[in-house]
Coordinates of C-alpha atoms and ligand atoms in Angstrom, one line a residue:
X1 CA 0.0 0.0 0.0
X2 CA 1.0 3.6 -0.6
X3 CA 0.8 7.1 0.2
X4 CA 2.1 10.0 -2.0
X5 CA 0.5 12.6 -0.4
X6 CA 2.4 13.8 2.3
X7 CA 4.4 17.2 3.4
X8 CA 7.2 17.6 6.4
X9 CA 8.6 20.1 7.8
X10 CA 9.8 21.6 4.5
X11 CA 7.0 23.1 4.3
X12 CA 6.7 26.0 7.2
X13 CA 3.1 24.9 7.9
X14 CA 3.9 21.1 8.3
X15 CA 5.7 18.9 11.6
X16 CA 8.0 16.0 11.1
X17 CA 11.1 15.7 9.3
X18 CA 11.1 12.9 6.4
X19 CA 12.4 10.1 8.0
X20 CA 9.8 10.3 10.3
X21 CA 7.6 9.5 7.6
X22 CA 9.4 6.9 6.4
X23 CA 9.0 5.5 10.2
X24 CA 5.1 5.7 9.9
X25 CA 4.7 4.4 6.5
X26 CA 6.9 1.5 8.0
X27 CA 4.8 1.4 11.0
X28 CA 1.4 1.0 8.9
X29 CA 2.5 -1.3 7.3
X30 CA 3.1 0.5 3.8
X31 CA 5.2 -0.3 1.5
X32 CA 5.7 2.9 -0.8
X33 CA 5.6 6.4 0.6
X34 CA 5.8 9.4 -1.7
X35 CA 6.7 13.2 -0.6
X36 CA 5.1 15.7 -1.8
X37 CA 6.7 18.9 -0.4
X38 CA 5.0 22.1 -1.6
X39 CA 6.9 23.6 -4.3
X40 CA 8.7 26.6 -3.7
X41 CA 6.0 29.1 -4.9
X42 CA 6.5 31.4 -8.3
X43 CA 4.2 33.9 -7.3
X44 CA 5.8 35.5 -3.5
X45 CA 7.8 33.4 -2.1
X46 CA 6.7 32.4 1.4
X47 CA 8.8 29.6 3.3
X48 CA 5.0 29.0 5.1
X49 CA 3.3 28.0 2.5
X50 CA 6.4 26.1 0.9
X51 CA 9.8 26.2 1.4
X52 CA 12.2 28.7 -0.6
X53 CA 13.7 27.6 -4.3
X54 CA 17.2 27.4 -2.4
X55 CA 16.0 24.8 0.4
X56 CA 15.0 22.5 -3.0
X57 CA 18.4 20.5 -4.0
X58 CA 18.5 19.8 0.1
X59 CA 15.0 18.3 0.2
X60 CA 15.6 16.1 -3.2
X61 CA 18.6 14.6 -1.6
X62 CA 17.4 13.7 1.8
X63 CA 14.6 11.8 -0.1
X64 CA 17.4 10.5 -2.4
X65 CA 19.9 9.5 0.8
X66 CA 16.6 7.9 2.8
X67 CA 15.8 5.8 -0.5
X68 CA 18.7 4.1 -0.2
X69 CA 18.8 4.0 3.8
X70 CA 15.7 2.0 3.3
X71 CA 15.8 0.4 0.5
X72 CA 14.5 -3.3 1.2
X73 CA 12.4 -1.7 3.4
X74 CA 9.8 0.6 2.2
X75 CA 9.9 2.2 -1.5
X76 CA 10.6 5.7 -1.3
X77 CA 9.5 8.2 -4.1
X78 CA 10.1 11.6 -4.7
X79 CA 7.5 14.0 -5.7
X80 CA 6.3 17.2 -5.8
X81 CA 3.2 19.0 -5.4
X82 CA 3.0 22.2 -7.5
X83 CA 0.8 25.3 -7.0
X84 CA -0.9 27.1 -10.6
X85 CA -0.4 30.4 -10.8
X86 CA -1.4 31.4 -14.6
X87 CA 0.8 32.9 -16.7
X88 CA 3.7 32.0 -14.5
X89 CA 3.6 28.4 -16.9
X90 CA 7.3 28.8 -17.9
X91 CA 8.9 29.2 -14.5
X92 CA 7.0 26.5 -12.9
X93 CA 8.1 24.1 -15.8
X94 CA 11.8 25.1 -15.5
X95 CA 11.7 24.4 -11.7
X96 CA 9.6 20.6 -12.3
X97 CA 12.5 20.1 -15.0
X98 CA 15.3 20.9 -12.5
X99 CA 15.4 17.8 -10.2
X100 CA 14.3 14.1 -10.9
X101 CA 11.0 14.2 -9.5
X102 CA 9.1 10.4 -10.0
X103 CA 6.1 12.6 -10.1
X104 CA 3.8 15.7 -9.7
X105 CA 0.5 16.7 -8.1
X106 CA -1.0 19.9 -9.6
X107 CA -2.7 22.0 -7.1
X108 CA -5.1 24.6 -6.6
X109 CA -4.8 26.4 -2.9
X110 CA -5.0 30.2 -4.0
X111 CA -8.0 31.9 -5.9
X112 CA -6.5 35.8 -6.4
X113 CA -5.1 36.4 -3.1
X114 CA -7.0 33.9 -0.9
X115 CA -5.5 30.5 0.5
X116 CA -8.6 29.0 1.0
X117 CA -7.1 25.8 1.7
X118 CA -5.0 27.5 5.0
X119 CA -6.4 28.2 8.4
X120 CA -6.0 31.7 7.5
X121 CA -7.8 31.6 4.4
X122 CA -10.7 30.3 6.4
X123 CA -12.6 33.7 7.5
X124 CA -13.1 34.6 4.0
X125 CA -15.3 31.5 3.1
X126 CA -18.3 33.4 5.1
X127 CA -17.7 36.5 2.5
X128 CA -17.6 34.9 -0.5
X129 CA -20.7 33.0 -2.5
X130 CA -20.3 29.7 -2.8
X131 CA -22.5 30.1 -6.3
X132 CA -19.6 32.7 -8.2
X133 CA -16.4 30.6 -6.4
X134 CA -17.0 27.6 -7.6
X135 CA -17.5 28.3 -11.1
X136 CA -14.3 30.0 -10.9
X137 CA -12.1 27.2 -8.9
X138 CA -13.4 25.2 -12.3
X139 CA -12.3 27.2 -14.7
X140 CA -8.7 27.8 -12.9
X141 CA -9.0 23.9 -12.8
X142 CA -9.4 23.0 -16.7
X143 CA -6.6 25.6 -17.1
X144 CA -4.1 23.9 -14.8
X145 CA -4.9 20.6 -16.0
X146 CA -4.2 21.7 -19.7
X147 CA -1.2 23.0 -19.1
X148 CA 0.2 19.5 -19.3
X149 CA 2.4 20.5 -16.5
X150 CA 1.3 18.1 -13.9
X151 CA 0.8 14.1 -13.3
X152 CA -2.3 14.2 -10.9
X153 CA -4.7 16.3 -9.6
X154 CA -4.6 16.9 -6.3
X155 CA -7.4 17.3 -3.6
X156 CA -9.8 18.0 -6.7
X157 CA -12.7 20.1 -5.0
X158 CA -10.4 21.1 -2.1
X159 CA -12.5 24.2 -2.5
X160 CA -15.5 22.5 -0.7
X161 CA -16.3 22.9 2.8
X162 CA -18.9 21.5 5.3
X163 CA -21.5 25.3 4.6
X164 CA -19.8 25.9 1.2
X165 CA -21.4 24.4 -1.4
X166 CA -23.1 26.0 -4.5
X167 CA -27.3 24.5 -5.5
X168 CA -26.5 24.9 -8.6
X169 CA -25.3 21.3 -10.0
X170 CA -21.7 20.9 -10.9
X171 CA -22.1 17.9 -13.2
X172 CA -20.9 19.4 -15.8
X173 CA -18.1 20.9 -14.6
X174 CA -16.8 17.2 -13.4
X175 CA -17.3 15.7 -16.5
X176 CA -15.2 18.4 -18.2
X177 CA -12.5 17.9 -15.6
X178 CA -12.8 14.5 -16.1
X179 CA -12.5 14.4 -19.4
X180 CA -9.7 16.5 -19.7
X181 CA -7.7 14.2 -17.2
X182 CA -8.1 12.1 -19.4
X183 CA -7.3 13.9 -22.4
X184 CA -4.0 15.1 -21.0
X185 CA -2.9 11.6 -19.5
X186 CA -3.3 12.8 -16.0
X187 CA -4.6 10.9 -12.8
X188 CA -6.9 11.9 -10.0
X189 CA -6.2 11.3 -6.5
X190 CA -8.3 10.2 -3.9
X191 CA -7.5 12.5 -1.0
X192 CA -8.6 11.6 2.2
X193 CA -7.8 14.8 4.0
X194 CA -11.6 15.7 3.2
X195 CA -12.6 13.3 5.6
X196 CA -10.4 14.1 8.2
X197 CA -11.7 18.1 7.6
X198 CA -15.0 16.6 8.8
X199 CA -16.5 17.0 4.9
X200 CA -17.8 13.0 5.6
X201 CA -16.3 12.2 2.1
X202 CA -12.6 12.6 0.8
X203 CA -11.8 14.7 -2.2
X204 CA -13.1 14.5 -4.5
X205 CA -16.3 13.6 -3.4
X206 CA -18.4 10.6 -5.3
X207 CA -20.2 12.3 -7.9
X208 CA -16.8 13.5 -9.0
X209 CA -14.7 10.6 -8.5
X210 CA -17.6 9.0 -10.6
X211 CA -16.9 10.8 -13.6
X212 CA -13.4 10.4 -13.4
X213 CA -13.7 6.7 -13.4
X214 CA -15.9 7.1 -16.1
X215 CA -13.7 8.5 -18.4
X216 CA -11.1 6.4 -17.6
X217 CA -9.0 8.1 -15.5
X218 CA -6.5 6.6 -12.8
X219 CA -6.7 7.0 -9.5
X220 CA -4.1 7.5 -6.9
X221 CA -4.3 7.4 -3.2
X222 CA -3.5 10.2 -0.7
X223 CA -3.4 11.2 3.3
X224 CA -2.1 15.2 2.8
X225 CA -0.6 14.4 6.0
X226 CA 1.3 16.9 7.3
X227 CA 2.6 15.4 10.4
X228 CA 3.9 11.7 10.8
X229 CA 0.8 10.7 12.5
X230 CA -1.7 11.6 9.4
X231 CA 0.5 9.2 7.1
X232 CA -2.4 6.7 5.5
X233 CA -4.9 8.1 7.8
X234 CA -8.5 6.8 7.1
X235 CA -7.2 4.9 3.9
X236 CA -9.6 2.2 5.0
X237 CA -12.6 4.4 4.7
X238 CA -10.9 5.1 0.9
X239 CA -11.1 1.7 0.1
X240 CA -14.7 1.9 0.4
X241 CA -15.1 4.5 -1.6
X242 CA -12.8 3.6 -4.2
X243 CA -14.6 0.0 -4.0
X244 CA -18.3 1.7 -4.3
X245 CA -16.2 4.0 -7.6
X246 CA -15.6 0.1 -9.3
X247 CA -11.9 1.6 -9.0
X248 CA -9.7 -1.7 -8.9
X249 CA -6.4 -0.5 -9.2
X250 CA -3.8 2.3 -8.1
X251 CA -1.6 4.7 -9.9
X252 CA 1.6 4.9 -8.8
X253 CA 4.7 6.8 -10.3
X254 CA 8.6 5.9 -11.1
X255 CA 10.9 8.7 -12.7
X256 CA 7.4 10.0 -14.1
X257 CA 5.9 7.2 -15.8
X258 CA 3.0 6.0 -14.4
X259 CA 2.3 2.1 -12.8
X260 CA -0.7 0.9 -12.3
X261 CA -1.1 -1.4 -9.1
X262 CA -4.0 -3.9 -8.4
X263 CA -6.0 -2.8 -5.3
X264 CA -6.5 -6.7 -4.3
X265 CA -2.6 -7.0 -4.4
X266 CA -1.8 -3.8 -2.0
X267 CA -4.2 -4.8 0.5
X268 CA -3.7 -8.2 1.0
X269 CA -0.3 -8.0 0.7
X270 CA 0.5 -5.6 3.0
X271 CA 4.1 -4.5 3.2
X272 CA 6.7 -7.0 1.0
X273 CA 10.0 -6.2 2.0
X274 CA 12.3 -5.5 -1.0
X275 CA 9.5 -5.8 -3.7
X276 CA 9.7 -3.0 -6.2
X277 CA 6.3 -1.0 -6.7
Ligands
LIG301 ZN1 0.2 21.9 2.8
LIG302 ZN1 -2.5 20.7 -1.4

């Protein structure tokens, strides 16, 4: 079983240096763990949100020096997960090109100036309406995902919360996401961080991971944790979802290419010591 959604202390809003992750993945019984530091941002810089572009080549070779510390132990992958900032396109490409990431989340946390997805960002929710935002968090969406910048979408209706929600249906806008997934090779990931925000669903929530599935698109698997104690939190409670989805496999990544790993497999194996992903 895996993780690949996780952040340490990298990033100035997370707990837990890497190897303690390693140490939990271990300790649940997983045997692949992905980071997925924030990348340093190309819009302000701000070591809270994710640490600064010269902290970068020190962060890719910890997860380098622990891969082979534990190698035979746990699988260790090193990702990235990477903020859209339009028109900003080349510079983020430049940085994903710079180190040998195995993959890359794409990630919406900022509409304008709001973090929505910070504890910071959360006042604002009460000023905005829920029926103008989330035709906008779609639209800045289907851009990212066009790009062709990123290997998964990450925490795909992260803009939810438990009294944010639009009436008006968003059907639409999942099968257009979903189709462009698909379109641009891309995989979804099944994030359970919704649950743990009390949402009663991960992200994305069924409706959408429906489409997805529909059109074909692969599914990875997530925690967001960001402290060692999160790592593969309520992936049982995924399982059931991604079993009510007909989802039957995982996505996982290696120098960018994409595997795809029987669900059956992962869970019944549990963690096999030395077996490559
Ligand atoms: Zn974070
Ligand atoms: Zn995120």
């Amino acid at each position: 079983m895996m993780d690949y959604h996780t952040h340490s202390r990298f990033c100035g809003h997370a707990e837990g240096g890497l190897e303690e992750f390693v140490l939990a993945a271990i300790e649940r019984g997983l045997d692949e763990i992905g980071f997925s530091a924030h990348l340093p941002k190309v819009v302000d810089p701000d070591p809270y949100h994710a640490m600064l572009e010269e902290r970068l080549p020190e962060y890719v070779a910890l997860a380098g020096r622990l891969r082979g510390e534990y190698a035979g132990r746990i699988v260790i992958r090193l990702g990235i997960e990477a903020d859209y900032f339009p028109g900003y396109e080349d510079r983020t490409r430049k940085l994903l090109e710079s180190q040998p990431f195995d993959y890359v989340y794409g990630a919406l946390h900022f509409l304008g100036d709001w973090c929505f997805t910070s504890k910071a960002g959360l006042p604002r929710y009460a000023l905005e309406d829920p029926e103008d935002v989330f035709p906008r968090y779609f639209e800045m969406l289907q851009k990212m995902i066009s790009t062709g910048l990123f290997d998964i979408l990450a925490h795909p209706d992260a803009i939810r919360r438990v009294d944010f929600f639009p009436e008006s249906p968003l059907d639409g806008y999942y099968e257009k996401v979903a189709r462009l997934l698909a379109e641009n090779a891309m995989a979804v990931e099944l994030n359970t961080g919704g649950i743990r925000r009390g949402l009663g669903s991960p992200y994305p929530q069924p409706p959408f991971l429906a489409a997805c599935v529909r059109e074909g698109v692969p599914v990875t698997l997530g925690s967001d944790a960001h402290r060692p104690e999160d790592v593969a939190r309520d992936f049982d409670r995924a399982f059931d979802f991604l079993s009510e989805a007909g989802v039957s496999s995982l996505a996982a990544w290696e120098g960018r290419r994409m595997i795809m790993r029987p669900i059956s497999t992962l869970r019944a194996a549990g963690r096999r010591d030395g077996e490559p992903a």
